[in-house]
Short mmCIF file of C-alpha atoms and ligand atoms in Angstrom, two decimals:
data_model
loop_
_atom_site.label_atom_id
_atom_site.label_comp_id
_atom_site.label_asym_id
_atom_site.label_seq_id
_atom_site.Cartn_x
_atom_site.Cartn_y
_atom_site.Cartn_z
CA UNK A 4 10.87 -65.45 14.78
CA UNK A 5 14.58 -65.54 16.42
CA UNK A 6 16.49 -62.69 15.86
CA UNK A 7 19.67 -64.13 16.43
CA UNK A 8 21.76 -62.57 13.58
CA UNK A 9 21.89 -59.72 11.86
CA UNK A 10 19.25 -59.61 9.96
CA UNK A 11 17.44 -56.35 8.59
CA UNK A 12 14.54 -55.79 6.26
CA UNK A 13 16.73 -55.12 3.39
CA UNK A 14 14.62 -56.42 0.24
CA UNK A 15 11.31 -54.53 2.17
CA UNK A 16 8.64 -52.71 0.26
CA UNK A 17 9.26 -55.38 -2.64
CA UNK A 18 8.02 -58.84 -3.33
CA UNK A 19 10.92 -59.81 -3.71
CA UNK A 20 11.06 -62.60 -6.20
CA UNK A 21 7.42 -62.81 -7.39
CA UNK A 22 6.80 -58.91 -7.35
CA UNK A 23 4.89 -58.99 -11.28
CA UNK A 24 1.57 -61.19 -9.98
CA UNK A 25 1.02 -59.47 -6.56
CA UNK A 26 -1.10 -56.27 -6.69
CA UNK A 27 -0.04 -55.78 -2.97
CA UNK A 28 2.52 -55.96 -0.14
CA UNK A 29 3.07 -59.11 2.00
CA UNK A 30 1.78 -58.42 5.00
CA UNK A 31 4.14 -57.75 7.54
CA UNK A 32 3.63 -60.38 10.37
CA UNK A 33 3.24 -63.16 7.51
CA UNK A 34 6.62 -62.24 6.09
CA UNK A 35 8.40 -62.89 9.38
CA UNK A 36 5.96 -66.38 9.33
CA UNK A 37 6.47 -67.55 6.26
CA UNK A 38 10.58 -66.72 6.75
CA UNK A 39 13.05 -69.39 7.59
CA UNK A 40 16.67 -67.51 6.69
CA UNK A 41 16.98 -67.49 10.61
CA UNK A 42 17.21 -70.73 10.88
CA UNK A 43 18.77 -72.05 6.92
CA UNK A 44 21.16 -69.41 6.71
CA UNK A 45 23.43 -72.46 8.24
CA UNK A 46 23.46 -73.56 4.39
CA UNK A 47 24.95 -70.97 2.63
CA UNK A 48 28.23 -72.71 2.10
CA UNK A 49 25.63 -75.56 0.59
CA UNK A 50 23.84 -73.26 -1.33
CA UNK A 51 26.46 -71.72 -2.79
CA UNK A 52 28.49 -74.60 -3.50
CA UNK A 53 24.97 -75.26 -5.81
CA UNK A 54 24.75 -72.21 -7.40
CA UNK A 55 28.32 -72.87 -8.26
CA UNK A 56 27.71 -76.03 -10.05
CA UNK A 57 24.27 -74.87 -11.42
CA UNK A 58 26.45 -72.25 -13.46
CA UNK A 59 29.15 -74.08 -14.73
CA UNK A 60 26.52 -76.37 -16.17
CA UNK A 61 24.33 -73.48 -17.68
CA UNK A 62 27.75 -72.62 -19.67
CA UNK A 63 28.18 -75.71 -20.71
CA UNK A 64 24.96 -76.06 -22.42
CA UNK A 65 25.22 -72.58 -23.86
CA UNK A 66 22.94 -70.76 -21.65
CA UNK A 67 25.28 -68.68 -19.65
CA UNK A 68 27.90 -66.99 -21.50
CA UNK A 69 31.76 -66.77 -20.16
CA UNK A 70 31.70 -63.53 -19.04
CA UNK A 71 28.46 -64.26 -17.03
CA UNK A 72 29.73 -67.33 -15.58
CA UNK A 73 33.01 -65.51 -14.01
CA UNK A 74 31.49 -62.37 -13.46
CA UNK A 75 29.03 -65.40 -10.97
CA UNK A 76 31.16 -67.24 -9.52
CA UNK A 77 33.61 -64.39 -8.96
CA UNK A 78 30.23 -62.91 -7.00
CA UNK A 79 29.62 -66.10 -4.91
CA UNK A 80 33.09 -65.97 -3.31
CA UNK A 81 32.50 -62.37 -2.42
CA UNK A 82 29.41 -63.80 -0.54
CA UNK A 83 31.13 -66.33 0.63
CA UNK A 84 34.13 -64.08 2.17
CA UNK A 85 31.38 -61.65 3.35
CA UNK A 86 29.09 -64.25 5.08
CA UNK A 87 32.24 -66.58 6.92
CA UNK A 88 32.88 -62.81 8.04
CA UNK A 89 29.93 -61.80 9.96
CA UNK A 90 29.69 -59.03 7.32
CA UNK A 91 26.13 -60.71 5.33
CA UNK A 92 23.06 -58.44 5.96
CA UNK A 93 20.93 -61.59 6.01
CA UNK A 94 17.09 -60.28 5.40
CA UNK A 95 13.85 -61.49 6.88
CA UNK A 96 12.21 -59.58 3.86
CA UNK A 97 14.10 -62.01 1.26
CA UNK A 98 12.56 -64.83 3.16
CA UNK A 99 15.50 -67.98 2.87
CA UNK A 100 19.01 -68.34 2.49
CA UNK A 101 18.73 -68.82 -1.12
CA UNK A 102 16.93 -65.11 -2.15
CA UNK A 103 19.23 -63.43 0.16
CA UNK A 104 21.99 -64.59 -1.44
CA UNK A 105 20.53 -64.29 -5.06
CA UNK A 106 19.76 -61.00 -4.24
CA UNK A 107 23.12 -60.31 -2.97
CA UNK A 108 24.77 -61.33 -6.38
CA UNK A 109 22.38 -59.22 -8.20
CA UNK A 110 23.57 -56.62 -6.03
CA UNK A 111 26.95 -57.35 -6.67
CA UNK A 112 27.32 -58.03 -10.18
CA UNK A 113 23.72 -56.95 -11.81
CA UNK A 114 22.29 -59.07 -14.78
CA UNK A 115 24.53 -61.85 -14.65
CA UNK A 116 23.16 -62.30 -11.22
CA UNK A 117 19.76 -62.37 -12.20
CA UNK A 118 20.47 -65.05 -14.54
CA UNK A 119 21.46 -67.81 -11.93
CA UNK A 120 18.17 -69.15 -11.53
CA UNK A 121 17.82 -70.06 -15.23
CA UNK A 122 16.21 -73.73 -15.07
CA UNK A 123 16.23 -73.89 -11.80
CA UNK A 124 13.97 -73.41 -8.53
CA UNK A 125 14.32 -73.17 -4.90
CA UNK A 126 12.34 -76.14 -4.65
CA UNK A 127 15.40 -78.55 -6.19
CA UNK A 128 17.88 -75.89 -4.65
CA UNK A 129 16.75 -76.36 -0.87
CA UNK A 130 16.53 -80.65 -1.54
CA UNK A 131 19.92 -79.83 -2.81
CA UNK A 132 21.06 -77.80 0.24
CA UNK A 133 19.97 -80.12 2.48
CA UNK A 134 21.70 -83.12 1.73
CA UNK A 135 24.70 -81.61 0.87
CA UNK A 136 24.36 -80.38 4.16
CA UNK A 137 23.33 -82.96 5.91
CA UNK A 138 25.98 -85.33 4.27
CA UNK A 139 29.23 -83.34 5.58
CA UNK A 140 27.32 -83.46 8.84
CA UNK A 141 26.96 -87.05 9.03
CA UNK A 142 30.52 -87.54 8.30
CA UNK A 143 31.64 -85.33 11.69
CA UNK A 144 29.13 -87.66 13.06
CA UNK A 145 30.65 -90.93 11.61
CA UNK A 146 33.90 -89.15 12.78
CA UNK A 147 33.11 -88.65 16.36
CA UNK A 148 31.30 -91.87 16.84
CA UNK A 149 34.74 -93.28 16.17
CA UNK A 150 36.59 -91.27 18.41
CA UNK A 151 34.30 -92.72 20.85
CA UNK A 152 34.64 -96.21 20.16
CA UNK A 153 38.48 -95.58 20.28
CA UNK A 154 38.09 -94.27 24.05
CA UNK A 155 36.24 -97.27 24.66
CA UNK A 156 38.71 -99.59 23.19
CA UNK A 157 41.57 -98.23 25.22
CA UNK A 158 39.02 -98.25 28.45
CA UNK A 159 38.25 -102.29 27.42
CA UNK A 160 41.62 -103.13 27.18
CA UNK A 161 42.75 -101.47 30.26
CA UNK A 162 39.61 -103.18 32.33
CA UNK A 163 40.19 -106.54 30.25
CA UNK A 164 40.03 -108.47 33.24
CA UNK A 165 38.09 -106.42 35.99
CA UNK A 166 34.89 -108.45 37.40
CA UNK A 167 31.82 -107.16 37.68
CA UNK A 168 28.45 -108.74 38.38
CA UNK A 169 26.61 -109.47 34.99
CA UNK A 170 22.87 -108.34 35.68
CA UNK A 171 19.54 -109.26 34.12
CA UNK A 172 16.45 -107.51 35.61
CA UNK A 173 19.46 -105.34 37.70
CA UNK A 174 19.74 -108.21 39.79
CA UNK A 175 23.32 -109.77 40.01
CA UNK A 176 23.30 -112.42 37.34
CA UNK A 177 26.92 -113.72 36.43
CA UNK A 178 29.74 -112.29 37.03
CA UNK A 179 31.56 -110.38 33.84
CA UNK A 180 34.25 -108.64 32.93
CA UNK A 181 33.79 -104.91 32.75
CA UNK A 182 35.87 -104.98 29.75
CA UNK A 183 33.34 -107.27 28.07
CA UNK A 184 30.28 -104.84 29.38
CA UNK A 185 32.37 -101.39 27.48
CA UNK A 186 32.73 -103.84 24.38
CA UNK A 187 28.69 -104.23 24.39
CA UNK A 188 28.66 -101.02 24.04
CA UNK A 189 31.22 -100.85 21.10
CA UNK A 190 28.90 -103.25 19.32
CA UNK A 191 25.74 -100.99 19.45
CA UNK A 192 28.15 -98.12 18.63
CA UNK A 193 29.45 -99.90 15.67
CA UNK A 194 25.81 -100.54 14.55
CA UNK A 195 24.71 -96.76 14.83
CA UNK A 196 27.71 -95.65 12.85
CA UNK A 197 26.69 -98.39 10.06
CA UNK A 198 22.94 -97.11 10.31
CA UNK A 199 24.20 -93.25 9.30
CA UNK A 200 26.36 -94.47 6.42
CA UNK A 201 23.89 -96.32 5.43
CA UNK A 202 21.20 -93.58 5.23
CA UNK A 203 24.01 -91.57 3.68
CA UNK A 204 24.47 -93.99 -0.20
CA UNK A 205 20.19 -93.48 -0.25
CA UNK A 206 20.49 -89.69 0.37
CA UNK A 207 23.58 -88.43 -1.86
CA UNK A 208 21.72 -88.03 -4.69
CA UNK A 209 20.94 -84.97 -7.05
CA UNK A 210 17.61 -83.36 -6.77
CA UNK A 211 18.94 -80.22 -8.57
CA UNK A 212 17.17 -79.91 -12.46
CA UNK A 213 14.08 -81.24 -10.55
CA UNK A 214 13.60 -77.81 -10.48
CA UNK A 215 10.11 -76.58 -9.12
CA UNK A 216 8.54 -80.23 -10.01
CA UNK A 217 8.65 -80.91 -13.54
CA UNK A 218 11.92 -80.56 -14.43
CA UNK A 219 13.09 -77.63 -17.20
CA UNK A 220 12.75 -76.91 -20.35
CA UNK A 221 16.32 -76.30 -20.69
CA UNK A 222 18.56 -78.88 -22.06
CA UNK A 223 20.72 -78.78 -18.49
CA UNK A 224 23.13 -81.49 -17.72
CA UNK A 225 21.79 -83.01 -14.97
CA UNK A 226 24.90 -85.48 -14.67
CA UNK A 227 27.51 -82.84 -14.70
CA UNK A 228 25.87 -81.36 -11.65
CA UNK A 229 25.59 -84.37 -9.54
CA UNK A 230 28.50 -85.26 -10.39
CA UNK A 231 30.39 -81.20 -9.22
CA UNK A 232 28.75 -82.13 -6.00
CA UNK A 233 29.84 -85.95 -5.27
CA UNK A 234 26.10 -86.96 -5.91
CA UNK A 235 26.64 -90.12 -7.41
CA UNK A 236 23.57 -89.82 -9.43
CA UNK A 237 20.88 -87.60 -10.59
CA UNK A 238 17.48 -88.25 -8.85
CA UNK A 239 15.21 -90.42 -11.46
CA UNK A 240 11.89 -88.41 -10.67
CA UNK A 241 11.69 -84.96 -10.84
CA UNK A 242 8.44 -84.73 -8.43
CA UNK A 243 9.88 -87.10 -5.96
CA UNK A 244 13.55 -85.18 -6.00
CA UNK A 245 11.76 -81.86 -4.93
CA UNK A 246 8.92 -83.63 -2.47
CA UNK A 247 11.46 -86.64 -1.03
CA UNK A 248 12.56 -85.77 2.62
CA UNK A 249 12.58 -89.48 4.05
CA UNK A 250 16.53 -89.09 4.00
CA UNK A 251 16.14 -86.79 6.69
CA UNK A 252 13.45 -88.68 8.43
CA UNK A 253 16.13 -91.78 7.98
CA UNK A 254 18.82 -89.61 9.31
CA UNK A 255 16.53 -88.78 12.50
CA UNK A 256 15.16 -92.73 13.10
CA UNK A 257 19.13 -93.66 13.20
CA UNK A 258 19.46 -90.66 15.47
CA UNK A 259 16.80 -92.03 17.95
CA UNK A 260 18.34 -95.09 17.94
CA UNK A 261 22.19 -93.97 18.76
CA UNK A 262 20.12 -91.70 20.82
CA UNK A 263 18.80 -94.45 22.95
CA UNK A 264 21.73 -96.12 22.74
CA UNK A 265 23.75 -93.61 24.44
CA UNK A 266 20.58 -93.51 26.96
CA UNK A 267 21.42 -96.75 28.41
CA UNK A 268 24.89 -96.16 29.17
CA UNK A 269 24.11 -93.18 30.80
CA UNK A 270 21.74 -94.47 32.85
CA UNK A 271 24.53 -97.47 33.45
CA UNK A 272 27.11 -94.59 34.20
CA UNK A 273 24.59 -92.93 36.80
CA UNK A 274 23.75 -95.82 38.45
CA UNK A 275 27.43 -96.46 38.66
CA UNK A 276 28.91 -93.39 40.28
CA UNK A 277 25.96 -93.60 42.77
CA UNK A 278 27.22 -94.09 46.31
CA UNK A 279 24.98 -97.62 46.02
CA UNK A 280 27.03 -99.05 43.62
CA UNK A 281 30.03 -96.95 43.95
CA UNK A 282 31.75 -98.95 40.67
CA UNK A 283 33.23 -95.95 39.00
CA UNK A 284 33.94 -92.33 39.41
CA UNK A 285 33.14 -89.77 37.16
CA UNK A 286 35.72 -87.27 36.08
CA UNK A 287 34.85 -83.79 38.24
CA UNK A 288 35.58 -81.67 35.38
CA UNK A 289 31.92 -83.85 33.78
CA UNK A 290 30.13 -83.31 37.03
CA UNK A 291 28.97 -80.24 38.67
CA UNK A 292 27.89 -79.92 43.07
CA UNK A 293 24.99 -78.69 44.51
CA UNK A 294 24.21 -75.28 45.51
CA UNK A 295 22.76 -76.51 48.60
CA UNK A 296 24.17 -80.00 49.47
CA UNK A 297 28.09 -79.26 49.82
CA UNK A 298 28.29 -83.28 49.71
CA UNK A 299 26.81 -83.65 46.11
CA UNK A 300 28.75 -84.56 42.72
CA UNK A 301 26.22 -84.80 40.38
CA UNK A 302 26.69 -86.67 36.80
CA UNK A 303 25.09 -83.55 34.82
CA UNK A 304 26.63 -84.97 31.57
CA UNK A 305 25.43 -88.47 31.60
CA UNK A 306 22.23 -87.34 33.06
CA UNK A 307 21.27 -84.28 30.34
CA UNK A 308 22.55 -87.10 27.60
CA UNK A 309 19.69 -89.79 28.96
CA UNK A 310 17.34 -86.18 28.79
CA UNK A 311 18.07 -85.47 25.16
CA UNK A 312 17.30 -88.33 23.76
CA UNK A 313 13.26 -87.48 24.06
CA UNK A 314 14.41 -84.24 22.38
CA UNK A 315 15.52 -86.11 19.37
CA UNK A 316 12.95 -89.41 19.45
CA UNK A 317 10.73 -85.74 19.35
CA UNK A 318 12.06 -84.80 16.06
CA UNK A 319 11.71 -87.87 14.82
CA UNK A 320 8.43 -87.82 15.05
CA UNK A 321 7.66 -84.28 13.94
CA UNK A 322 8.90 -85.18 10.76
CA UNK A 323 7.02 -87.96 9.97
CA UNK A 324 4.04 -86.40 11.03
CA UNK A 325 5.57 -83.26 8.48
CA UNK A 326 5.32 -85.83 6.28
CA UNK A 327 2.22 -87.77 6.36
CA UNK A 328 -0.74 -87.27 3.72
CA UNK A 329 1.83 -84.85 2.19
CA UNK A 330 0.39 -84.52 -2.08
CA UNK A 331 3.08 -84.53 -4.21
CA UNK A 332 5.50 -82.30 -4.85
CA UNK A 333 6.97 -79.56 -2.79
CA UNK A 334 4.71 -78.15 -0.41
CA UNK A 335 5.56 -75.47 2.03
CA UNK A 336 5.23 -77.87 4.79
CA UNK A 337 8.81 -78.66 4.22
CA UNK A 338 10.52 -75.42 5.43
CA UNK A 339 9.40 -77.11 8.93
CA UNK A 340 11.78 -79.74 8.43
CA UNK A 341 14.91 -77.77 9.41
CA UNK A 342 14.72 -76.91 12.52
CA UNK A 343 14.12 -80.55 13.93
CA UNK A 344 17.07 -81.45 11.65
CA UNK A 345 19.25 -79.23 12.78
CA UNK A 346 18.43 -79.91 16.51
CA UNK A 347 19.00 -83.50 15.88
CA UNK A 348 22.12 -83.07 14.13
CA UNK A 349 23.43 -80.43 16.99
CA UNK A 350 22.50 -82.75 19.89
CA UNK A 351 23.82 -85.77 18.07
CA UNK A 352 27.12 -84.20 17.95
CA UNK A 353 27.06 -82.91 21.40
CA UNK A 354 25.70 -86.00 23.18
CA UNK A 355 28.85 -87.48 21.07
CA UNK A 356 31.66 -85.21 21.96
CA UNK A 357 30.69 -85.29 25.73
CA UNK A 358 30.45 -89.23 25.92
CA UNK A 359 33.66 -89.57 23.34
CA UNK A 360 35.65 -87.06 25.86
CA UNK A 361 34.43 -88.37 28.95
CA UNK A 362 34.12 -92.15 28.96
CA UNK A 363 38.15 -92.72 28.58
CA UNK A 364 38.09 -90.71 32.19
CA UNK A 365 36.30 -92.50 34.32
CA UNK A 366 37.90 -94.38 37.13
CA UNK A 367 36.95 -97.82 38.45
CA UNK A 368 36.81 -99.13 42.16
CA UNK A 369 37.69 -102.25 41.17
CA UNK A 370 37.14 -103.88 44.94
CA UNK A 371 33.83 -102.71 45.12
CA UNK A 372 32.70 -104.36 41.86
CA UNK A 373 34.64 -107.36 42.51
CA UNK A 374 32.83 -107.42 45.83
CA UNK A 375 28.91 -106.55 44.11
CA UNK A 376 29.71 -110.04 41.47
CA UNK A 377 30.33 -112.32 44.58
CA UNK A 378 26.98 -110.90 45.96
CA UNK A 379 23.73 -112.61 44.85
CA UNK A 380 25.22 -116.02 44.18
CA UNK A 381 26.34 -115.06 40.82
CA UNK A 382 28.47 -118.70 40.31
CA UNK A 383 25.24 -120.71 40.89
CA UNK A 384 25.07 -121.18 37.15
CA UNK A 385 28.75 -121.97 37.47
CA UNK A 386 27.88 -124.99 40.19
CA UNK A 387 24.52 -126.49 37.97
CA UNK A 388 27.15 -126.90 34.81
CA UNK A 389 29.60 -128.44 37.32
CA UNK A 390 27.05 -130.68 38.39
CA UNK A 391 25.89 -131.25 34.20
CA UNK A 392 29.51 -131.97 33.43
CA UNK A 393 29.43 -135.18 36.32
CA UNK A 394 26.68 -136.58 34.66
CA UNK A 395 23.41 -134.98 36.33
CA UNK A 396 20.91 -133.37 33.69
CA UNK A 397 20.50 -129.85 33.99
CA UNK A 398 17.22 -129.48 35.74
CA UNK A 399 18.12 -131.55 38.20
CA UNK A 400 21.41 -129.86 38.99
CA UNK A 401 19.19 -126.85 38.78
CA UNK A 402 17.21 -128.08 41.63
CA UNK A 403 19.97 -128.60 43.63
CA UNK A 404 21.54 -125.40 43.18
CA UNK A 405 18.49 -123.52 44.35
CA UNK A 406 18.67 -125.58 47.42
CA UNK A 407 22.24 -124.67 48.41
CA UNK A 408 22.03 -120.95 47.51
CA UNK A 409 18.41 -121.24 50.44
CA UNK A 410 21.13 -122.79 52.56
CA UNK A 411 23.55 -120.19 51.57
CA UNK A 412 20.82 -117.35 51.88
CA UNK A 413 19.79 -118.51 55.47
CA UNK A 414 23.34 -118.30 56.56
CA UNK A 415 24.38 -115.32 54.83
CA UNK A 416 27.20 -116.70 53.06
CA UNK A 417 27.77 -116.97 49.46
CA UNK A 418 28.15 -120.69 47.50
CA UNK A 419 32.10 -120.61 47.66
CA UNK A 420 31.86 -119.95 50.92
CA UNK A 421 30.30 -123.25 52.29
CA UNK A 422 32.01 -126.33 53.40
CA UNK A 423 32.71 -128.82 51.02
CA UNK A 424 30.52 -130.91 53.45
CA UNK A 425 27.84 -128.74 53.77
CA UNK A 426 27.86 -128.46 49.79
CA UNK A 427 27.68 -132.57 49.99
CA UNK A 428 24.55 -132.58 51.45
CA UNK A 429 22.85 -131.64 48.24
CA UNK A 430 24.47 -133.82 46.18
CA UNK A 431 27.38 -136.31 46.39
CA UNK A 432 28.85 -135.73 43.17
CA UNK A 433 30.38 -132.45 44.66
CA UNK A 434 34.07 -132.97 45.26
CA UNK A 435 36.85 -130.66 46.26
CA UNK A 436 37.34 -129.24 42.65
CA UNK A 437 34.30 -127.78 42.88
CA UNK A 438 35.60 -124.73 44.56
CA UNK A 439 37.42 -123.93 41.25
CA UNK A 440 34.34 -123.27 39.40
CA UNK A 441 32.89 -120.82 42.14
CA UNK A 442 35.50 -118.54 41.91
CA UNK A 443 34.81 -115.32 40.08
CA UNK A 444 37.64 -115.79 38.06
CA UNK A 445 36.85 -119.55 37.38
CA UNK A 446 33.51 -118.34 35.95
CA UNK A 447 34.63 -115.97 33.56
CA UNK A 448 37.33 -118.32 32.13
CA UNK A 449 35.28 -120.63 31.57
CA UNK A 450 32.86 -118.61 28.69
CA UNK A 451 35.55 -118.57 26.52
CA UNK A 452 33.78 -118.94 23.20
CA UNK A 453 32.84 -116.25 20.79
CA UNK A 454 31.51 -113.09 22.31
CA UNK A 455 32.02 -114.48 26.16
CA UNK A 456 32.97 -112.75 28.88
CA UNK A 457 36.21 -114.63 29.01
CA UNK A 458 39.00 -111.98 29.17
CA UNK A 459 40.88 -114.11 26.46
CA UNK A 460 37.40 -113.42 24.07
CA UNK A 461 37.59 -109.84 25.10
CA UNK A 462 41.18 -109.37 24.28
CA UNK A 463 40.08 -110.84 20.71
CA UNK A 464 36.96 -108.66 20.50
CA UNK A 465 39.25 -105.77 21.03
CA UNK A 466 41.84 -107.03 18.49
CA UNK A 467 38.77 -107.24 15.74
CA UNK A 468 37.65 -104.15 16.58
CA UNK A 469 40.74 -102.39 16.12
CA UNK A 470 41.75 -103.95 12.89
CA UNK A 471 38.27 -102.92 12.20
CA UNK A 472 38.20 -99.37 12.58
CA UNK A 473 42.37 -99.45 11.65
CA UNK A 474 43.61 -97.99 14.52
N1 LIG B 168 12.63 -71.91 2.24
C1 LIG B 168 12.01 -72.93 1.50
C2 LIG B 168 12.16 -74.28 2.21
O1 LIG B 168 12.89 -74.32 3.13
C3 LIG B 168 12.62 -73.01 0.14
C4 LIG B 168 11.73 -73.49 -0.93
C5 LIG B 168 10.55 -72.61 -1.07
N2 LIG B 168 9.87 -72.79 -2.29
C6 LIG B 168 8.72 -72.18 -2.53
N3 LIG B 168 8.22 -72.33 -3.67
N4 LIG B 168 8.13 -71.43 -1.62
O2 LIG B 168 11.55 -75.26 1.88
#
């Protein structure tokens, strides 16, 4: 069990919410098992905001009176103060966030306290917690995925018209523009932001009056409480609302998948800033040197982002294996889902902030990528549509192509740099203009439909995705 905060046994030597059936103590070692206010004690501002709404609605139906409901709410903020303080005395004893801070108000304000849980049970109040939680998380993460895609916006523009080879298989393919590559990743960006709000309409719904499965025999307002907490509805079954933690397991899957997104680019960014390819530099302040090698700059960041991701495709799959063969309704089980959430949600953010703060820093040797894209014949394609467009079919052209890049291999020089003569030899239809189409630039003017590499298409793509995110 982590110790990290200051927690004490305060509530030992009782049981301390289901003292009457028990005809003796926990034991000890199972108390600190069984406890998880280590680790959901990051929900109290959750937990109280559902206590909070949980009361208001028990006065509305009668069940609390006025003086109780103050004398409540008047407690919670003192918890509130206290915990945002440092000043809690959060107890393994009282097991979870949501006895410590029961027992708090009872300590604080006596029977009214002890009335709180009226109707209620920690089974709907941890659902509860969660996705409350879990929503104002994914909107930080919403929030910094578009910081990110702003940095690469202002990176695309700037590199609108930079060349770069184009690979497939990490061979040189065509050439692009690198503002065209940044924008791929914008797309996948765009998709991973879509993916958490997405998962966010299925989650924000109320679990609380689920209570511990059944629902209460109290006539609570269930739609007064979803709707004090921005649910916009109550959850329709009361054994699903308390069991239900696919939202999470969504949350993680779209986590995965950003994580893997962000994966690839760092890999890209590695293989970059590698004295190989030498395209970009890294900002130092994101790299660290070698205790050893005085000569090193190593991309940490990039490198410990590509490492995380197993972390979280790891908590994705601890919770569906949580999950699986789980009987309805709550089952303890599910006190093993925070930890892998929280995990995923701190290393989403991190991964995030790193990329978002770093990626509008890096610095691009634009004559060493210009020089990789006229490596590895990347304007062959260029010189088979030339060949299309005077009348040849493509598979011939292709032949012909292949032939002039042996020619070009065996004399180490690149198409545009053979003689319109020696280009003749493979097929007479080649004329002067040709050399038009081999150019770099020539190549990546000439994809200048939707989503090419064209910088014209790129400036466009940028435009979209401005008006897009309004910025
Ligand atoms: N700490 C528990 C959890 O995280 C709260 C619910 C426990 N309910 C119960 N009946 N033991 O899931």
């Amino acid at each position: 069990m982590s110790n990290n905060n200051n927690e004490t046994d305060r509530g030992a030597g009782v049981n301390a919410a289901w003292g009457g059936r028990f005809s003796e103590q926990t034991d000890a070692f199972v108390k600190r098992f069984t406890a998880s206010v280590s680790f959901d004690q990051r929900m109290y501002k959750q937990d109280i905001q559902g206590s909070r709404a949980h009361a208001r609605m028990l006065h509305k139906i009668g069940v609390l009176d006025r003086q109780d409901v103050e004398t409540i709410l008047q407690g919670l903020d003192t918890i509130e103060r206290e915990i945002q303080r440092g000043e809690f005395d959060w107890s393994v004893a009282l097991e979870d966030v949501h006895m410590n801070i029961e027992a708090r108000l009872t300590e604080l304000v006596g029977d009214a306290g002890k009335r709180l849980h009226t109707g209620r049970s920690r089974n709907d109040q941890v659902a509860t917690d969660i996705r409350l939680y879990l929503r104002e998380q994914i909107g930080l993460i919403i929030a910094e995925i578009k910081r990110f895609e702003c940095g690469l916006l202002e990176v695309a523009e700037r590199e609108v018209d930079s060349i770069m080879p184009g690979f497939t298989h990490l061979q040189v393919a065509q050439p692009v523009t690198f503002g065209h590559h940044l924008m791929a990743w914008f797309e996948m960006l765009k998709r991973d932001a879509s993916r958490f709000a997405d998962c966010c309409v299925r989650m924000n719904i109320s679990p609380l009056g689920a209570a511990a499965l059944a629902g209460t025999s109290y006539p609570i307002d269930r739609d007064f409480t979803a709707e004090e907490l921005g649910f916009t509805a109550p959850a329709q079954n009361s054994l699903d609302a308390v069991s239900d933690r696919d939202f999470a397991i969504e949350f993680c899957a779209a986590s995965a998948i950003l994580m893997t997104h962000l994966s690839r680019m760092a890999e890209e960014l590695v293989l970059w800033a590698s004295a190989q390819f030498n395209f970009i530099e890294l900002p130092d302040r994101f790299c660290t040197g070698s205790s050893i090698m005085p000569q090193k700059k190593n991309p940490d960041v990039p490198e410990l982002v590509r490492g995380k991701t197993g972390r979280v495709n790891g908590h994705l799959m601890c919770l569906l294996t949580l999950m699986k063969s789980q009987p309805l309704a709550y089952n303890k089980d599910n006190q093993e889902d925070k930890e892998p959430l929280f995990d995923t949600i701190d290393t989403v953010q991190g991964s995030l902030r790193a990329f978002a703060d770093m990626i509008p820093a890096i610095k691009c040797n634009h004559q060493v990528m210009r020089a990789a894209a006229r490596q590895g014949f990347s304007t062959a394609t260029d010189l088979a549509d030339y060949l299309v467009r005077k009348n040849l079919p493509f598979r011939d052209a292709h032949e012909i192509v292949g032939k002039a890049v042996a020619k070009g291999i065996a004399e180490h020089k690149d198409l545009s740099e053979l003689s319109l003569q020696t280009l003749q030899q493979f097929s007479d239809r080649i004329d002067e203009d040709v050399f038009e189409v081999l150019t770099l630039e020539g190549s990546v003017a000439a994809r200048k439909h939707i989503g090419g590499t064209a910088p014209e298409q790129v400036k466009r793509a940028i435009a979209q995705a401005k008006q897009d995110l309004s910025v």
